[in-house]
Amino acid sequence: MTNNSRFQAPTVGTQAGEGYRALMQLQRAADRRLTCVIAPAGFGKTSLLAQRCRELRTAGRRVAWLSLEPEDRDSFHLLSGLLTALETALPLAH
């Protein structure tokens, strides 16, 4: 069974302080093909990315979201999740 919340960014409030600085850095990285956000657990990575996701969608950009699960250690499960996330952001005409 597929967990649909896995493909939706969580709802978050507006970041302030240090989170604001990180969001500005993430916005400046928008032209890069890949951006990695690395920080220890509890430092707000999910909140930061969810806020950026909301901003991009508000601006009319398509964004794919995938929350990883322990099963994603299996490459088939991970690839299946990635494809579902991409299809959610970029629906294919059938």
PDB file of C-alpha atoms in Angstrom:
ATOM      1  CA  MET A   1       0.000   0.000   0.000  1.00  0.00           C
ATOM      2  CA  THR A   2       1.341   3.461  -0.902  1.00  0.00           C
ATOM      3  CA  ASN A   3       1.537   6.171   1.729  1.00  0.00           C
ATOM      4  CA  ASN A   4       0.362   9.293  -0.175  1.00  0.00           C
ATOM      5  CA  SER A   5       1.739  11.661   2.479  1.00  0.00           C
ATOM      6  CA  ARG A   6       5.149  10.387   1.395  1.00  0.00           C
ATOM      7  CA  PHE A   7       4.779  12.488  -1.759  1.00  0.00           C
ATOM      8  CA  GLN A   8       3.629  15.736  -0.110  1.00  0.00           C
ATOM      9  CA  ALA A   9       5.793  18.271   1.682  1.00  0.00           C
ATOM     10  CA  PRO A  10       4.706  18.772   5.293  1.00  0.00           C
ATOM     11  CA  THR A  11       2.949  22.004   6.239  1.00  0.00           C
ATOM     12  CA  VAL A  12       5.310  24.381   8.046  1.00  0.00           C
ATOM     13  CA  GLY A  13       5.224  27.921   9.342  1.00  0.00           C
ATOM     14  CA  THR A  14       7.537  30.728   8.279  1.00  0.00           C
ATOM     15  CA  GLN A  15      11.161  30.322   9.327  1.00  0.00           C
ATOM     16  CA  ALA A  16      12.904  33.068  11.287  1.00  0.00           C
ATOM     17  CA  GLY A  17      16.460  33.769  12.418  1.00  0.00           C
ATOM     18  CA  GLU A  18      18.927  31.058  11.402  1.00  0.00           C
ATOM     19  CA  GLY A  19      16.252  29.299   9.339  1.00  0.00           C
ATOM     20  CA  TYR A  20      15.801  32.495   7.325  1.00  0.00           C
ATOM     21  CA  ARG A  21      19.519  32.576   6.463  1.00  0.00           C
ATOM     22  CA  ALA A  22      19.411  28.950   5.358  1.00  0.00           C
ATOM     23  CA  LEU A  23      16.323  29.636   3.223  1.00  0.00           C
ATOM     24  CA  MET A  24      18.107  32.541   1.518  1.00  0.00           C
ATOM     25  CA  GLN A  25      21.081  30.271   0.738  1.00  0.00           C
ATOM     26  CA  LEU A  26      18.725  27.664  -0.666  1.00  0.00           C
ATOM     27  CA  GLN A  27      17.038  30.287  -2.856  1.00  0.00           C
ATOM     28  CA  ARG A  28      20.426  31.362  -4.231  1.00  0.00           C
ATOM     29  CA  ALA A  29      21.101  27.726  -5.175  1.00  0.00           C
ATOM     30  CA  ALA A  30      17.982  27.596  -7.374  1.00  0.00           C
ATOM     31  CA  ASP A  31      19.979  27.668 -10.618  1.00  0.00           C
ATOM     32  CA  ARG A  32      22.023  24.609  -9.673  1.00  0.00           C
ATOM     33  CA  ARG A  33      21.049  21.164 -10.907  1.00  0.00           C
ATOM     34  CA  LEU A  34      21.554  19.594  -7.486  1.00  0.00           C
ATOM     35  CA  THR A  35      21.673  21.040  -4.000  1.00  0.00           C
ATOM     36  CA  CYS A  36      22.420  18.954  -0.922  1.00  0.00           C
ATOM     37  CA  VAL A  37      21.175  20.076   2.471  1.00  0.00           C
ATOM     38  CA  ILE A  38      23.268  18.461   5.187  1.00  0.00           C
ATOM     39  CA  ALA A  39      22.752  18.932   8.923  1.00  0.00           C
ATOM     40  CA  PRO A  40      22.288  16.749  11.999  1.00  0.00           C
ATOM     41  CA  ALA A  41      18.859  15.475  13.042  1.00  0.00           C
ATOM     42  CA  GLY A  42      16.669  18.186  14.511  1.00  0.00           C
ATOM     43  CA  PHE A  43      18.286  21.119  12.689  1.00  0.00           C
ATOM     44  CA  GLY A  44      15.246  21.871  10.509  1.00  0.00           C
ATOM     45  CA  LYS A  45      16.126  20.336   7.141  1.00  0.00           C
ATOM     46  CA  THR A  46      12.590  19.119   6.460  1.00  0.00           C
ATOM     47  CA  SER A  47      11.052  22.441   7.541  1.00  0.00           C
ATOM     48  CA  LEU A  48      13.505  24.369   5.359  1.00  0.00           C
ATOM     49  CA  LEU A  49      12.863  22.241   2.293  1.00  0.00           C
ATOM     50  CA  ALA A  50       9.090  22.202   2.839  1.00  0.00           C
ATOM     51  CA  GLN A  51       9.071  25.993   2.986  1.00  0.00           C
ATOM     52  CA  ARG A  52      11.155  26.244  -0.189  1.00  0.00           C
ATOM     53  CA  CYS A  53       8.837  23.722  -1.868  1.00  0.00           C
ATOM     54  CA  ARG A  54       5.843  25.888  -0.978  1.00  0.00           C
ATOM     55  CA  GLU A  55       7.571  28.999  -2.380  1.00  0.00           C
ATOM     56  CA  LEU A  56       8.416  27.273  -5.655  1.00  0.00           C
ATOM     57  CA  ARG A  57       4.881  25.946  -6.087  1.00  0.00           C
ATOM     58  CA  THR A  58       3.451  29.398  -5.330  1.00  0.00           C
ATOM     59  CA  ALA A  59       5.684  30.730  -8.117  1.00  0.00           C
ATOM     60  CA  GLY A  60       4.194  28.149 -10.501  1.00  0.00           C
ATOM     61  CA  ARG A  61       7.158  25.745 -10.458  1.00  0.00           C
ATOM     62  CA  ARG A  62       6.653  21.991 -10.337  1.00  0.00           C
ATOM     63  CA  VAL A  63       8.306  20.261  -7.407  1.00  0.00           C
ATOM     64  CA  ALA A  64       8.608  16.568  -6.581  1.00  0.00           C
ATOM     65  CA  TRP A  65       8.670  15.512  -2.910  1.00  0.00           C
ATOM     66  CA  LEU A  66       9.623  12.124  -1.520  1.00  0.00           C
ATOM     67  CA  SER A  67       9.947  11.332   2.174  1.00  0.00           C
ATOM     68  CA  LEU A  68      12.232   8.346   2.553  1.00  0.00           C
ATOM     69  CA  GLU A  69      11.286   5.195   4.429  1.00  0.00           C
ATOM     70  CA  PRO A  70      13.473   2.374   5.807  1.00  0.00           C
ATOM     71  CA  GLU A  71      12.384   0.227   2.840  1.00  0.00           C
ATOM     72  CA  ASP A  72      14.123   2.689   0.501  1.00  0.00           C
ATOM     73  CA  ARG A  73      17.399   0.931   1.281  1.00  0.00           C
ATOM     74  CA  ASP A  74      16.184  -1.453  -1.405  1.00  0.00           C
ATOM     75  CA  SER A  75      16.963   0.181  -4.759  1.00  0.00           C
ATOM     76  CA  PHE A  76      13.742  -1.069  -6.388  1.00  0.00           C
ATOM     77  CA  HIS A  77      11.592   0.469  -3.617  1.00  0.00           C
ATOM     78  CA  LEU A  78      13.553   3.740  -3.805  1.00  0.00           C
ATOM     79  CA  LEU A  79      13.292   3.949  -7.598  1.00  0.00           C
ATOM     80  CA  SER A  80       9.575   3.203  -7.439  1.00  0.00           C
ATOM     81  CA  GLY A  81       9.115   6.030  -4.935  1.00  0.00           C
ATOM     82  CA  LEU A  82      11.161   8.441  -7.045  1.00  0.00           C
ATOM     83  CA  LEU A  83       9.143   7.649 -10.157  1.00  0.00           C
ATOM     84  CA  THR A  84       5.863   8.136  -8.277  1.00  0.00           C
ATOM     85  CA  ALA A  85       7.093  11.467  -6.879  1.00  0.00           C
ATOM     86  CA  LEU A  86       8.116  12.644 -10.338  1.00  0.00           C
ATOM     87  CA  GLU A  87       4.819  11.567 -11.870  1.00  0.00           C
ATOM     88  CA  THR A  88       3.010  13.497  -9.134  1.00  0.00           C
ATOM     89  CA  ALA A  89       4.954  16.661 -10.078  1.00  0.00           C
ATOM     90  CA  LEU A  90       4.966  16.028 -13.829  1.00  0.00           C
ATOM     91  CA  PRO A  91       1.834  14.044 -14.699  1.00  0.00           C
ATOM     92  CA  LEU A  92       2.204  12.020 -17.866  1.00  0.00           C
ATOM     93  CA  ALA A  93      -0.550  12.051 -20.464  1.00  0.00           C
ATOM     94  CA  HIS A  94      -1.962   8.553 -20.784  1.00  0.00           C
TER      95      HIS A  94
END
